[in-house]
């Protein structure tokens, strides 16, 4: 089980890195645009903070353009993973990049059929968007389970990267359902360790210590 942060905000990524629980980073054009910084410079900063896989998404709609962009992105660092849309052109690009030994993350997956094609194209990761499926009345977690069943039955090496996570329950449910990785927005990741009973218990411990009249423990 691995945890990635879904962000291009350097302050968020630094904060998560300090927790010692982050294994990688996913970005997309929306997150990069919100950062207000140059694409390449943002990626270089992220890589200096998190040495694990960093997904960088292409913006071309055709395979030729995707491959050109991918080649440039791959030069930035060995940890760069090329993020491709789950389209006909995206699958073409995925197959070609796999043949060149470049890691890929095929994103915007909403069905088992799409996950099957991504695996056949040699994707390193496939990213099912569970929150967006929930938004239209479908079950995002069920999709994770079905992809896991398919991949396990046929010994597929493509990793399931649960994306579009909206709350802490999405994280735990996705991992239980078989996701190899959950990529989590900063605010949701913080919610994972917060619990009112933890805060209440800590407050009680400290209060009891004060009442004991003892000095510091060191």
PDB file of C-alpha atoms in Angstrom:
ATOM      1  CA  UNK A   1       0.000   0.000   0.000  1.00  0.00           C
ATOM      2  CA  UNK A   2       1.356   3.409  -0.980  1.00  0.00           C
ATOM      3  CA  UNK A   3       0.183   6.971  -0.513  1.00  0.00           C
ATOM      4  CA  UNK A   4       0.751   9.724  -3.071  1.00  0.00           C
ATOM      5  CA  UNK A   5      -0.219  13.367  -2.649  1.00  0.00           C
ATOM      6  CA  UNK A   6      -2.340  14.847  -5.424  1.00  0.00           C
ATOM      7  CA  UNK A   7      -0.976  18.370  -5.548  1.00  0.00           C
ATOM      8  CA  UNK A   8       1.338  20.856  -7.243  1.00  0.00           C
ATOM      9  CA  UNK A   9       1.471  23.141  -4.199  1.00  0.00           C
ATOM     10  CA  UNK A  10       5.059  23.105  -2.939  1.00  0.00           C
ATOM     11  CA  UNK A  11       4.069  24.043   0.618  1.00  0.00           C
ATOM     12  CA  UNK A  12       1.590  21.175   0.775  1.00  0.00           C
ATOM     13  CA  UNK A  13       4.117  18.717  -0.604  1.00  0.00           C
ATOM     14  CA  UNK A  14       6.779  19.850   1.882  1.00  0.00           C
ATOM     15  CA  UNK A  15       4.336  19.470   4.772  1.00  0.00           C
ATOM     16  CA  UNK A  16       3.396  15.939   3.719  1.00  0.00           C
ATOM     17  CA  UNK A  17       7.056  15.014   3.188  1.00  0.00           C
ATOM     18  CA  UNK A  18       7.751  16.000   6.794  1.00  0.00           C
ATOM     19  CA  UNK A  19       5.123  13.509   7.959  1.00  0.00           C
ATOM     20  CA  UNK A  20       7.184  10.737   6.378  1.00  0.00           C
ATOM     21  CA  UNK A  21       4.173   8.969   4.851  1.00  0.00           C
ATOM     22  CA  UNK A  22       4.272  10.129   1.225  1.00  0.00           C
ATOM     23  CA  UNK A  23       5.586   7.782  -1.470  1.00  0.00           C
ATOM     24  CA  UNK A  24       4.955   9.883  -4.585  1.00  0.00           C
ATOM     25  CA  UNK A  25       3.113  12.776  -6.219  1.00  0.00           C
ATOM     26  CA  UNK A  26       0.485  13.146  -8.916  1.00  0.00           C
ATOM     27  CA  UNK A  27      -0.122  16.393 -10.762  1.00  0.00           C
ATOM     28  CA  UNK A  28      -2.391  17.450 -13.621  1.00  0.00           C
ATOM     29  CA  UNK A  29      -2.802  20.568 -15.774  1.00  0.00           C
ATOM     30  CA  UNK A  30      -5.426  21.985 -13.394  1.00  0.00           C
ATOM     31  CA  UNK A  31      -3.153  21.658 -10.355  1.00  0.00           C
ATOM     32  CA  UNK A  32      -0.172  23.101 -12.232  1.00  0.00           C
ATOM     33  CA  UNK A  33      -2.264  26.059 -13.447  1.00  0.00           C
ATOM     34  CA  UNK A  34      -3.422  26.763  -9.876  1.00  0.00           C
ATOM     35  CA  UNK A  35       0.185  26.825  -8.678  1.00  0.00           C
ATOM     36  CA  UNK A  36       0.915  29.830 -10.885  1.00  0.00           C
ATOM     37  CA  UNK A  37       4.406  28.555 -11.678  1.00  0.00           C
ATOM     38  CA  UNK A  38       6.233  27.197 -14.715  1.00  0.00           C
ATOM     39  CA  UNK A  39       5.523  23.502 -15.355  1.00  0.00           C
ATOM     40  CA  UNK A  40       9.146  22.321 -15.477  1.00  0.00           C
ATOM     41  CA  UNK A  41      10.268  24.371 -12.478  1.00  0.00           C
ATOM     42  CA  UNK A  42       7.403  22.997 -10.394  1.00  0.00           C
ATOM     43  CA  UNK A  43       8.323  19.431 -11.313  1.00  0.00           C
ATOM     44  CA  UNK A  44      11.981  20.018 -10.401  1.00  0.00           C
ATOM     45  CA  UNK A  45      10.978  21.414  -7.011  1.00  0.00           C
ATOM     46  CA  UNK A  46       8.649  18.481  -6.353  1.00  0.00           C
ATOM     47  CA  UNK A  47      11.335  15.941  -7.245  1.00  0.00           C
ATOM     48  CA  UNK A  48      13.738  17.578  -4.799  1.00  0.00           C
ATOM     49  CA  UNK A  49      11.180  17.089  -2.035  1.00  0.00           C
ATOM     50  CA  UNK A  50       9.687  13.686  -2.892  1.00  0.00           C
ATOM     51  CA  UNK A  51      12.105  11.281  -4.590  1.00  0.00           C
ATOM     52  CA  UNK A  52       9.346   8.794  -5.448  1.00  0.00           C
ATOM     53  CA  UNK A  53       7.277   8.670  -8.666  1.00  0.00           C
ATOM     54  CA  UNK A  54       5.983  12.047  -9.863  1.00  0.00           C
ATOM     55  CA  UNK A  55       3.204  11.954 -12.475  1.00  0.00           C
ATOM     56  CA  UNK A  56       3.373  14.739 -15.063  1.00  0.00           C
ATOM     57  CA  UNK A  57       0.513  14.959 -17.558  1.00  0.00           C
ATOM     58  CA  UNK A  58       0.740  15.681 -21.277  1.00  0.00           C
ATOM     59  CA  UNK A  59      -1.649  18.200 -22.832  1.00  0.00           C
ATOM     60  CA  UNK A  60      -1.691  17.160 -26.499  1.00  0.00           C
ATOM     61  CA  UNK A  61      -4.747  15.354 -27.844  1.00  0.00           C
ATOM     62  CA  UNK A  62      -2.895  13.257 -30.446  1.00  0.00           C
ATOM     63  CA  UNK A  63      -0.368  10.468 -29.864  1.00  0.00           C
ATOM     64  CA  UNK A  64       2.381  12.205 -31.827  1.00  0.00           C
ATOM     65  CA  UNK A  65       2.109  15.311 -29.681  1.00  0.00           C
ATOM     66  CA  UNK A  66       1.891  13.256 -26.487  1.00  0.00           C
ATOM     67  CA  UNK A  67       5.061  11.386 -27.366  1.00  0.00           C
ATOM     68  CA  UNK A  68       6.940  14.594 -28.104  1.00  0.00           C
ATOM     69  CA  UNK A  69       5.910  16.076 -24.752  1.00  0.00           C
ATOM     70  CA  UNK A  70       6.613  12.807 -22.948  1.00  0.00           C
ATOM     71  CA  UNK A  71      10.161  12.657 -24.261  1.00  0.00           C
ATOM     72  CA  UNK A  72      10.868  16.130 -22.877  1.00  0.00           C
ATOM     73  CA  UNK A  73       9.234  15.405 -19.526  1.00  0.00           C
ATOM     74  CA  UNK A  74      11.120  12.124 -19.146  1.00  0.00           C
ATOM     75  CA  UNK A  75      14.418  14.003 -19.465  1.00  0.00           C
ATOM     76  CA  UNK A  76      13.714  15.952 -16.277  1.00  0.00           C
ATOM     77  CA  UNK A  77      14.314  12.981 -13.959  1.00  0.00           C
ATOM     78  CA  UNK A  78      14.077   9.207 -13.816  1.00  0.00           C
ATOM     79  CA  UNK A  79      11.230   9.511 -11.307  1.00  0.00           C
ATOM     80  CA  UNK A  80       8.931  11.253 -13.802  1.00  0.00           C
ATOM     81  CA  UNK A  81       5.902   9.166 -14.815  1.00  0.00           C
ATOM     82  CA  UNK A  82       4.075  10.287 -17.952  1.00  0.00           C
ATOM     83  CA  UNK A  83       0.389  10.793 -17.321  1.00  0.00           C
ATOM     84  CA  UNK A  84      -1.801  10.047 -20.339  1.00  0.00           C
ATOM     85  CA  UNK A  85      -5.575  10.256 -20.897  1.00  0.00           C
ATOM     86  CA  UNK A  86      -7.468   7.011 -21.400  1.00  0.00           C
ATOM     87  CA  UNK A  87      -8.317   7.747 -25.014  1.00  0.00           C
ATOM     88  CA  UNK A  88      -7.459   6.007 -28.266  1.00  0.00           C
ATOM     89  CA  UNK A  89      -4.530   8.373 -28.787  1.00  0.00           C
ATOM     90  CA  UNK A  90      -3.486   8.052 -25.163  1.00  0.00           C
ATOM     91  CA  UNK A  91      -3.340   4.267 -25.449  1.00  0.00           C
ATOM     92  CA  UNK A  92      -1.219   4.533 -28.597  1.00  0.00           C
ATOM     93  CA  UNK A  93       1.192   6.787 -26.753  1.00  0.00           C
ATOM     94  CA  UNK A  94       1.209   4.459 -23.750  1.00  0.00           C
ATOM     95  CA  UNK A  95       2.190   1.480 -25.879  1.00  0.00           C
ATOM     96  CA  UNK A  96       4.980   3.421 -27.552  1.00  0.00           C
ATOM     97  CA  UNK A  97       6.356   4.809 -24.283  1.00  0.00           C
ATOM     98  CA  UNK A  98       6.254   1.384 -22.645  1.00  0.00           C
ATOM     99  CA  UNK A  99       8.350   0.097 -25.524  1.00  0.00           C
ATOM    100  CA  UNK A 100      10.878   2.815 -24.773  1.00  0.00           C
ATOM    101  CA  UNK A 101      11.045   1.935 -21.090  1.00  0.00           C
ATOM    102  CA  UNK A 102       9.232   5.088 -19.948  1.00  0.00           C
ATOM    103  CA  UNK A 103       6.757   4.691 -17.077  1.00  0.00           C
ATOM    104  CA  UNK A 104       3.151   5.773 -17.621  1.00  0.00           C
ATOM    105  CA  UNK A 105       0.048   6.603 -15.616  1.00  0.00           C
ATOM    106  CA  UNK A 106      -3.120   6.222 -17.691  1.00  0.00           C
ATOM    107  CA  UNK A 107      -5.677   8.511 -16.108  1.00  0.00           C
ATOM    108  CA  UNK A 108      -9.416   9.262 -16.246  1.00  0.00           C
ATOM    109  CA  UNK A 109     -10.394   5.584 -16.003  1.00  0.00           C
ATOM    110  CA  UNK A 110     -14.094   4.980 -15.392  1.00  0.00           C
ATOM    111  CA  UNK A 111     -14.665   1.347 -16.421  1.00  0.00           C
ATOM    112  CA  UNK A 112     -13.145  -2.120 -16.204  1.00  0.00           C
ATOM    113  CA  UNK A 113     -12.930  -2.204 -20.001  1.00  0.00           C
ATOM    114  CA  UNK A 114     -10.792   0.919 -19.978  1.00  0.00           C
ATOM    115  CA  UNK A 115      -8.563  -0.578 -17.273  1.00  0.00           C
ATOM    116  CA  UNK A 116      -8.158  -3.704 -19.396  1.00  0.00           C
ATOM    117  CA  UNK A 117      -6.987  -1.672 -22.394  1.00  0.00           C
ATOM    118  CA  UNK A 118      -4.596   0.382 -20.254  1.00  0.00           C
ATOM    119  CA  UNK A 119      -3.008  -2.822 -18.970  1.00  0.00           C
ATOM    120  CA  UNK A 120      -2.749  -4.259 -22.489  1.00  0.00           C
ATOM    121  CA  UNK A 121      -1.009  -1.064 -23.586  1.00  0.00           C
ATOM    122  CA  UNK A 122       1.562  -1.639 -20.835  1.00  0.00           C
ATOM    123  CA  UNK A 123       0.574   1.117 -18.408  1.00  0.00           C
ATOM    124  CA  UNK A 124       2.646   1.252 -15.231  1.00  0.00           C
ATOM    125  CA  UNK A 125      -0.351   2.692 -13.381  1.00  0.00           C
ATOM    126  CA  UNK A 126      -4.040   3.071 -14.145  1.00  0.00           C
ATOM    127  CA  UNK A 127      -6.009   5.760 -12.309  1.00  0.00           C
ATOM    128  CA  UNK A 128      -9.715   5.046 -11.683  1.00  0.00           C
ATOM    129  CA  UNK A 129     -11.541   8.221 -10.625  1.00  0.00           C
ATOM    130  CA  UNK A 130     -13.765   7.004  -7.791  1.00  0.00           C
ATOM    131  CA  UNK A 131     -15.124  10.352  -6.621  1.00  0.00           C
ATOM    132  CA  UNK A 132     -16.365  11.369 -10.059  1.00  0.00           C
ATOM    133  CA  UNK A 133     -18.155   8.028 -10.420  1.00  0.00           C
ATOM    134  CA  UNK A 134     -19.854   8.574  -7.062  1.00  0.00           C
ATOM    135  CA  UNK A 135     -20.926  12.020  -8.300  1.00  0.00           C
ATOM    136  CA  UNK A 136     -23.043  10.440 -11.059  1.00  0.00           C
ATOM    137  CA  UNK A 137     -24.577   7.767  -8.860  1.00  0.00           C
ATOM    138  CA  UNK A 138     -22.167   4.927  -9.638  1.00  0.00           C
ATOM    139  CA  UNK A 139     -19.909   3.107  -7.165  1.00  0.00           C
ATOM    140  CA  UNK A 140     -16.294   4.149  -7.483  1.00  0.00           C
ATOM    141  CA  UNK A 141     -15.074   1.621  -4.925  1.00  0.00           C
ATOM    142  CA  UNK A 142     -16.816  -1.179  -6.795  1.00  0.00           C
ATOM    143  CA  UNK A 143     -14.778  -0.271  -9.872  1.00  0.00           C
ATOM    144  CA  UNK A 144     -11.577  -0.661  -7.848  1.00  0.00           C
ATOM    145  CA  UNK A 145     -12.693  -4.135  -6.722  1.00  0.00           C
ATOM    146  CA  UNK A 146     -13.566  -5.220 -10.260  1.00  0.00           C
ATOM    147  CA  UNK A 147     -10.272  -3.987 -11.715  1.00  0.00           C
ATOM    148  CA  UNK A 148      -8.398  -5.759  -8.930  1.00  0.00           C
ATOM    149  CA  UNK A 149     -10.259  -8.997  -9.649  1.00  0.00           C
ATOM    150  CA  UNK A 150      -9.409  -8.742 -13.347  1.00  0.00           C
ATOM    151  CA  UNK A 151      -5.748  -7.899 -12.785  1.00  0.00           C
ATOM    152  CA  UNK A 152      -5.270 -10.603 -10.154  1.00  0.00           C
ATOM    153  CA  UNK A 153      -6.898 -13.297 -12.314  1.00  0.00           C
ATOM    154  CA  UNK A 154      -4.590 -12.547 -15.221  1.00  0.00           C
ATOM    155  CA  UNK A 155      -1.474 -11.587 -13.210  1.00  0.00           C
ATOM    156  CA  UNK A 156      -1.428  -8.065 -14.632  1.00  0.00           C
ATOM    157  CA  UNK A 157       1.492  -5.938 -13.439  1.00  0.00           C
ATOM    158  CA  UNK A 158      -0.235  -2.568 -13.912  1.00  0.00           C
ATOM    159  CA  UNK A 159      -0.748  -0.901 -10.524  1.00  0.00           C
ATOM    160  CA  UNK A 160      -4.162   0.446  -9.493  1.00  0.00           C
ATOM    161  CA  UNK A 161      -3.846   4.079  -8.427  1.00  0.00           C
ATOM    162  CA  UNK A 162      -7.107   5.249  -6.845  1.00  0.00           C
ATOM    163  CA  UNK A 163      -7.748   8.896  -7.724  1.00  0.00           C
ATOM    164  CA  UNK A 164     -10.462  11.540  -7.326  1.00  0.00           C
ATOM    165  CA  UNK A 165     -10.544  10.844  -3.593  1.00  0.00           C
ATOM    166  CA  UNK A 166     -12.916  13.071  -1.659  1.00  0.00           C
ATOM    167  CA  UNK A 167     -12.710  11.911   1.957  1.00  0.00           C
ATOM    168  CA  UNK A 168     -10.783   9.617   4.360  1.00  0.00           C
ATOM    169  CA  UNK A 169     -13.280   6.798   3.876  1.00  0.00           C
ATOM    170  CA  UNK A 170     -12.500   6.775   0.163  1.00  0.00           C
ATOM    171  CA  UNK A 171      -8.851   6.136   1.048  1.00  0.00           C
ATOM    172  CA  UNK A 172      -9.423   3.168   3.337  1.00  0.00           C
ATOM    173  CA  UNK A 173     -12.166   1.665   1.176  1.00  0.00           C
ATOM    174  CA  UNK A 174     -10.016   1.920  -1.947  1.00  0.00           C
ATOM    175  CA  UNK A 175      -7.062   0.199  -0.280  1.00  0.00           C
ATOM    176  CA  UNK A 176      -9.296  -2.542   1.152  1.00  0.00           C
ATOM    177  CA  UNK A 177     -10.842  -3.023  -2.303  1.00  0.00           C
ATOM    178  CA  UNK A 178      -7.396  -3.701  -3.750  1.00  0.00           C
ATOM    179  CA  UNK A 179      -5.895  -0.394  -4.867  1.00  0.00           C
ATOM    180  CA  UNK A 180      -2.096  -0.453  -4.750  1.00  0.00           C
ATOM    181  CA  UNK A 181      -1.911   3.306  -4.268  1.00  0.00           C
ATOM    182  CA  UNK A 182      -4.222   6.114  -3.217  1.00  0.00           C
ATOM    183  CA  UNK A 183      -3.408   9.617  -4.433  1.00  0.00           C
ATOM    184  CA  UNK A 184      -4.871  12.027  -1.924  1.00  0.00           C
ATOM    185  CA  UNK A 185      -5.506  15.786  -1.824  1.00  0.00           C
ATOM    186  CA  UNK A 186      -3.683  17.539   1.006  1.00  0.00           C
ATOM    187  CA  UNK A 187      -6.804  18.392   3.004  1.00  0.00           C
ATOM    188  CA  UNK A 188      -7.999  14.780   2.912  1.00  0.00           C
ATOM    189  CA  UNK A 189      -4.595  13.436   3.909  1.00  0.00           C
ATOM    190  CA  UNK A 190      -4.641  15.663   7.001  1.00  0.00           C
ATOM    191  CA  UNK A 191      -8.096  14.352   7.909  1.00  0.00           C
ATOM    192  CA  UNK A 192      -6.727  10.797   7.969  1.00  0.00           C
ATOM    193  CA  UNK A 193      -4.860  11.296  11.232  1.00  0.00           C
ATOM    194  CA  UNK A 194      -7.369  13.584  12.924  1.00  0.00           C
ATOM    195  CA  UNK A 195      -9.968  12.083  15.246  1.00  0.00           C
ATOM    196  CA  UNK A 196     -11.868  13.768  18.121  1.00  0.00           C
ATOM    197  CA  UNK A 197     -11.158  10.854  20.456  1.00  0.00           C
ATOM    198  CA  UNK A 198      -7.418  11.162  19.802  1.00  0.00           C
ATOM    199  CA  UNK A 199      -7.551  14.865  20.660  1.00  0.00           C
ATOM    200  CA  UNK A 200      -9.718  14.213  23.718  1.00  0.00           C
ATOM    201  CA  UNK A 201      -7.404  11.461  24.941  1.00  0.00           C
ATOM    202  CA  UNK A 202      -4.286  13.592  24.522  1.00  0.00           C
ATOM    203  CA  UNK A 203      -5.911  16.485  26.334  1.00  0.00           C
ATOM    204  CA  UNK A 204      -6.803  14.168  29.222  1.00  0.00           C
ATOM    205  CA  UNK A 205      -3.273  12.754  29.437  1.00  0.00           C
ATOM    206  CA  UNK A 206      -1.758  16.237  29.612  1.00  0.00           C
ATOM    207  CA  UNK A 207      -4.306  17.381  32.186  1.00  0.00           C
ATOM    208  CA  UNK A 208      -3.562  14.375  34.379  1.00  0.00           C
ATOM    209  CA  UNK A 209       0.167  15.053  34.089  1.00  0.00           C
ATOM    210  CA  UNK A 210      -0.293  18.638  35.231  1.00  0.00           C
ATOM    211  CA  UNK A 211      -2.349  17.472  38.201  1.00  0.00           C
ATOM    212  CA  UNK A 212       0.371  15.009  39.245  1.00  0.00           C
ATOM    213  CA  UNK A 213       2.779  17.843  40.022  1.00  0.00           C
ATOM    214  CA  UNK A 214       5.644  15.970  38.380  1.00  0.00           C
ATOM    215  CA  UNK A 215       8.397  17.768  36.516  1.00  0.00           C
ATOM    216  CA  UNK A 216       9.337  17.323  32.876  1.00  0.00           C
ATOM    217  CA  UNK A 217      10.258  13.767  31.881  1.00  0.00           C
ATOM    218  CA  UNK A 218      13.698  14.819  30.577  1.00  0.00           C
TER     219      UNK A 218
END
